[in-house]
Amino acid sequence: NNNEPYVPKVIEKSPKIREMLLEIVAANVLFSSYTYDEQSAIVDAFDIKTVEAGDCVIRQGESGDNFYVVESGSLDVFVKSGGQSVEQKVGNKLCAGNSFGELALMYNTPRAATIKTDSRCVLWTIDRSTYRGIVVQYKFLRNKTYLGFLREVEIMGKKLGVMMSEVELEKMVISLEKEVFQPGDAIIRQGNTGDHFYIIAEGDVGVY
């Protein structure tokens, strides 16, 4: 609810663990497009979970809403397929620095495998509702910033805030996509067909 103040969930963790979680979050395709602040807030919300040897962390076919990162210990992955009644161990062991279960943050779908601890494990975990709360809050703040920015953009001497209604500006904000160009990159080329409208948020461009 955007009318209520957002209260971030912050679980204390050592700098070493925080660095490990940040590396995993930044490398995971689910989180890689987020800003550092968003990734950092996601890392802040990870909570610790200790699991004894022989315990089942997730079970194939059951629903789940947690993403896990392994701090210590090891886990095995088992899969039932083709109507088999016995689980078959697959792949390598999950050890320190590995992660699993990220799709549960996006979709309420059955787990694709069973994962059991081979030894006592220390895991870090974040649940779907916490993850979504962070993502929605940052999207709200980002769109609010973009809306203020768009109002001040000038085209032919007139500001978009005057030329367009608030509803039109809000629709435009939803459609905005961020692109980053390095020095020397060509954004558009003379003679090529263009289908993008660009607004410079930061930096300078040259026209040739």
CSV table of C-alpha atoms in Angstrom, one decimal:
chain,number,residue,atom,x,y,z
A,1,ASN,CA,0.0,0.0,0.0
A,2,ASN,CA,1.8,3.2,-1.2
A,3,ASN,CA,-0.2,5.3,1.2
A,4,GLU,CA,1.5,3.7,4.2
A,5,PRO,CA,5.2,4.3,4.9
A,6,TYR,CA,7.5,1.5,3.7
A,7,VAL,CA,9.3,-0.2,6.6
A,8,PRO,CA,12.4,-1.9,5.3
A,9,LYS,CA,13.3,-5.3,6.8
A,10,VAL,CA,16.9,-5.3,7.9
A,11,ILE,CA,18.5,-8.5,9.3
A,12,GLU,CA,21.9,-8.0,10.8
A,13,LYS,CA,24.7,-9.8,9.1
A,14,SER,CA,28.5,-9.7,8.9
A,15,PRO,CA,30.3,-7.7,6.1
A,16,LYS,CA,31.6,-10.9,4.7
A,17,ILE,CA,28.1,-12.5,4.5
A,18,ARG,CA,26.7,-9.3,3.1
A,19,GLU,CA,29.3,-9.2,0.4
A,20,MET,CA,28.6,-12.8,-0.5
A,21,LEU,CA,24.9,-12.2,-0.8
A,22,LEU,CA,25.4,-9.0,-2.9
A,23,GLU,CA,27.6,-11.0,-5.3
A,24,ILE,CA,25.0,-13.7,-5.7
A,25,VAL,CA,22.1,-11.3,-6.1
A,26,ALA,CA,24.0,-9.1,-8.6
A,27,ALA,CA,24.9,-12.2,-10.7
A,28,ASN,CA,21.4,-13.7,-10.7
A,29,VAL,CA,19.3,-12.9,-13.7
A,30,LEU,CA,16.2,-12.2,-11.5
A,31,PHE,CA,18.0,-9.3,-9.7
A,32,SER,CA,20.6,-8.2,-12.2
A,33,SER,CA,18.5,-5.4,-13.7
A,34,TYR,CA,17.9,-3.7,-10.4
A,35,THR,CA,19.9,-0.7,-9.1
A,36,TYR,CA,22.5,-1.2,-6.4
A,37,ASP,CA,20.1,0.3,-3.8
A,38,GLU,CA,17.4,-2.2,-4.7
A,39,GLN,CA,19.9,-5.1,-4.6
A,40,SER,CA,21.2,-3.8,-1.3
A,41,ALA,CA,17.7,-3.7,0.2
A,42,ILE,CA,17.0,-7.2,-0.9
A,43,VAL,CA,20.3,-8.3,0.7
A,44,ASP,CA,19.3,-6.5,3.9
A,45,ALA,CA,16.1,-8.5,4.1
A,46,PHE,CA,17.7,-12.0,3.9
A,47,ASP,CA,17.2,-13.9,7.2
A,48,ILE,CA,19.3,-16.8,8.5
A,49,LYS,CA,18.1,-20.4,8.8
A,50,THR,CA,20.0,-23.3,10.3
A,51,VAL,CA,19.0,-26.8,9.0
A,52,GLU,CA,20.3,-30.1,10.5
A,53,ALA,CA,21.8,-32.9,8.4
A,54,GLY,CA,19.2,-35.1,6.6
A,55,ASP,CA,16.4,-32.5,6.7
A,56,CYS,CA,14.4,-31.5,3.6
A,57,VAL,CA,14.6,-27.8,2.7
A,58,ILE,CA,12.2,-27.9,-0.3
A,59,ARG,CA,10.2,-30.8,-1.7
A,60,GLN,CA,9.4,-31.5,-5.3
A,61,GLY,CA,5.7,-30.8,-6.2
A,62,GLU,CA,5.1,-28.6,-3.1
A,63,SER,CA,4.6,-24.9,-3.4
A,64,GLY,CA,7.2,-22.6,-1.9
A,65,ASP,CA,7.9,-18.9,-1.6
A,66,ASN,CA,11.6,-18.8,-0.5
A,67,PHE,CA,14.9,-18.2,-2.2
A,68,TYR,CA,17.9,-19.7,-0.5
A,69,VAL,CA,21.7,-19.0,-0.4
A,70,VAL,CA,24.1,-21.5,1.2
A,71,GLU,CA,26.5,-20.0,3.7
A,72,SER,CA,28.0,-23.4,4.9
A,73,GLY,CA,27.3,-27.1,4.6
A,74,SER,CA,26.1,-29.1,1.6
A,75,LEU,CA,22.9,-30.2,0.1
A,76,ASP,CA,21.8,-32.8,-2.5
A,77,VAL,CA,19.2,-32.4,-5.3
A,78,PHE,CA,16.7,-35.2,-6.0
A,79,VAL,CA,14.2,-35.4,-8.8
A,80,LYS,CA,11.3,-37.8,-9.5
A,81,SER,CA,10.6,-38.0,-13.3
A,82,GLY,CA,8.5,-40.1,-15.7
A,83,GLY,CA,6.2,-41.5,-13.0
A,84,GLN,CA,9.1,-42.8,-10.9
A,85,SER,CA,8.3,-43.5,-7.2
A,86,VAL,CA,12.0,-43.2,-6.1
A,87,GLU,CA,13.9,-39.9,-6.1
A,88,GLN,CA,17.1,-39.9,-8.1
A,89,LYS,CA,20.0,-37.7,-7.0
A,90,VAL,CA,21.0,-35.3,-9.8
A,91,GLY,CA,23.8,-32.8,-10.4
A,92,ASN,CA,26.5,-31.7,-8.0
A,93,LYS,CA,26.1,-30.9,-4.3
A,94,LEU,CA,25.0,-27.4,-3.4
A,95,CYS,CA,27.8,-25.8,-1.3
A,96,ALA,CA,28.8,-22.4,0.2
A,97,GLY,CA,28.0,-19.7,-2.3
A,98,ASN,CA,25.4,-21.7,-4.2
A,99,SER,CA,21.7,-20.6,-4.4
A,100,PHE,CA,18.4,-22.2,-5.2
A,101,GLY,CA,14.7,-21.5,-5.4
A,102,GLU,CA,14.6,-18.1,-7.0
A,103,LEU,CA,11.6,-18.8,-9.2
A,104,ALA,CA,9.5,-19.0,-6.0
A,105,LEU,CA,9.9,-15.2,-5.6
A,106,MET,CA,8.1,-14.7,-8.9
A,107,TYR,CA,5.6,-17.5,-9.3
A,108,ASN,CA,3.6,-19.7,-7.0
A,109,THR,CA,4.5,-22.9,-8.9
A,110,PRO,CA,5.4,-26.4,-7.6
A,111,ARG,CA,9.0,-27.0,-6.7
A,112,ALA,CA,10.9,-28.7,-9.6
A,113,ALA,CA,13.1,-30.8,-7.2
A,114,THR,CA,13.7,-31.9,-3.7
A,115,ILE,CA,16.7,-30.5,-1.9
A,116,LYS,CA,18.0,-32.2,1.3
A,117,THR,CA,20.8,-31.3,3.6
A,118,ASP,CA,23.8,-33.7,3.5
A,119,SER,CA,25.3,-32.0,6.5
A,120,ARG,CA,24.3,-29.3,9.0
A,121,CYS,CA,23.7,-26.1,6.9
A,122,VAL,CA,23.5,-22.4,7.4
A,123,LEU,CA,21.2,-20.8,4.8
A,124,TRP,CA,20.2,-17.3,4.1
A,125,THR,CA,16.6,-16.8,2.8
A,126,ILE,CA,14.2,-14.3,1.5
A,127,ASP,CA,10.4,-14.9,1.0
A,128,ARG,CA,8.2,-13.8,-1.8
A,129,SER,CA,6.1,-11.1,0.1
A,130,THR,CA,9.3,-9.4,1.4
A,131,TYR,CA,10.9,-9.4,-2.1
A,132,ARG,CA,7.8,-8.1,-3.8
A,133,GLY,CA,7.4,-5.4,-1.1
A,134,ILE,CA,10.9,-4.1,-1.9
A,135,VAL,CA,10.5,-4.2,-5.6
A,136,VAL,CA,7.1,-2.5,-5.6
A,137,GLN,CA,8.4,0.3,-3.2
A,138,TYR,CA,11.4,1.0,-5.4
A,139,LYS,CA,9.3,1.0,-8.5
A,140,PHE,CA,6.9,3.5,-6.9
A,141,LEU,CA,9.8,5.8,-5.9
A,142,ARG,CA,11.5,5.4,-9.3
A,143,ASN,CA,8.2,6.3,-11.2
A,144,LYS,CA,7.7,9.3,-8.9
A,145,THR,CA,11.1,10.6,-9.8
A,146,TYR,CA,10.6,10.0,-13.5
A,147,LEU,CA,7.3,11.8,-13.4
A,148,GLY,CA,8.9,14.9,-11.9
A,149,PHE,CA,11.7,14.6,-14.5
A,150,LEU,CA,9.3,14.3,-17.5
A,151,ARG,CA,7.3,17.4,-16.4
A,152,GLU,CA,10.4,19.5,-16.9
A,153,VAL,CA,11.5,18.0,-20.3
A,154,GLU,CA,11.3,20.7,-23.0
A,155,ILE,CA,10.3,20.0,-26.6
A,156,MET,CA,10.2,22.9,-29.1
A,157,GLY,CA,10.4,25.3,-26.1
A,158,LYS,CA,7.4,23.8,-24.2
A,159,LYS,CA,7.6,21.6,-21.2
A,160,LEU,CA,5.9,18.2,-21.3
A,161,GLY,CA,4.2,19.0,-18.1
A,162,VAL,CA,2.2,21.7,-20.0
A,163,MET,CA,1.8,19.8,-23.3
A,164,MET,CA,0.6,16.5,-21.7
A,165,SER,CA,-2.0,15.7,-19.1
A,166,GLU,CA,-1.0,14.0,-15.8
A,167,VAL,CA,-2.6,10.7,-17.0
A,168,GLU,CA,-0.6,10.8,-20.3
A,169,LEU,CA,2.6,11.5,-18.3
A,170,GLU,CA,1.9,8.6,-16.0
A,171,LYS,CA,1.4,6.3,-19.0
A,172,MET,CA,4.7,7.5,-20.4
A,173,VAL,CA,6.5,6.8,-17.2
A,174,ILE,CA,5.3,3.2,-17.2
A,175,SER,CA,6.6,2.9,-20.8
A,176,LEU,CA,10.1,4.3,-20.0
A,177,GLU,CA,13.1,2.0,-20.3
A,178,LYS,CA,16.5,2.9,-19.0
A,179,GLU,CA,19.5,2.6,-21.4
A,180,VAL,CA,23.1,3.2,-20.6
A,181,PHE,CA,25.6,4.2,-23.3
A,182,GLN,CA,29.4,4.4,-23.0
A,183,PRO,CA,31.5,7.3,-24.4
A,184,GLY,CA,31.7,7.0,-28.1
A,185,ASP,CA,28.6,4.8,-28.5
A,186,ALA,CA,26.2,5.7,-31.4
A,187,ILE,CA,22.7,6.2,-30.0
A,188,ILE,CA,21.1,6.8,-33.4
A,189,ARG,CA,22.6,7.0,-36.9
A,190,GLN,CA,21.7,9.3,-39.8
A,191,GLY,CA,19.6,7.5,-42.4
A,192,ASN,CA,18.5,4.7,-40.2
A,193,THR,CA,14.9,4.2,-39.3
A,194,GLY,CA,14.1,5.3,-35.8
A,195,ASP,CA,11.4,4.1,-33.4
A,196,HIS,CA,12.6,5.4,-30.1
A,197,PHE,CA,12.2,8.7,-28.3
A,198,TYR,CA,15.2,9.5,-26.1
A,199,ILE,CA,15.4,11.7,-23.0
A,200,ILE,CA,18.9,12.5,-21.6
A,201,ALA,CA,18.8,11.8,-17.9
A,202,GLU,CA,22.5,12.1,-17.3
A,203,GLY,CA,25.6,12.9,-19.4
A,204,ASP,CA,26.1,14.8,-22.8
A,205,VAL,CA,25.7,13.8,-26.4
A,206,GLY,CA,27.1,15.1,-29.6
A,207,VAL,CA,25.1,15.6,-32.8
A,208,TYR,CA,26.9,15.0,-36.2
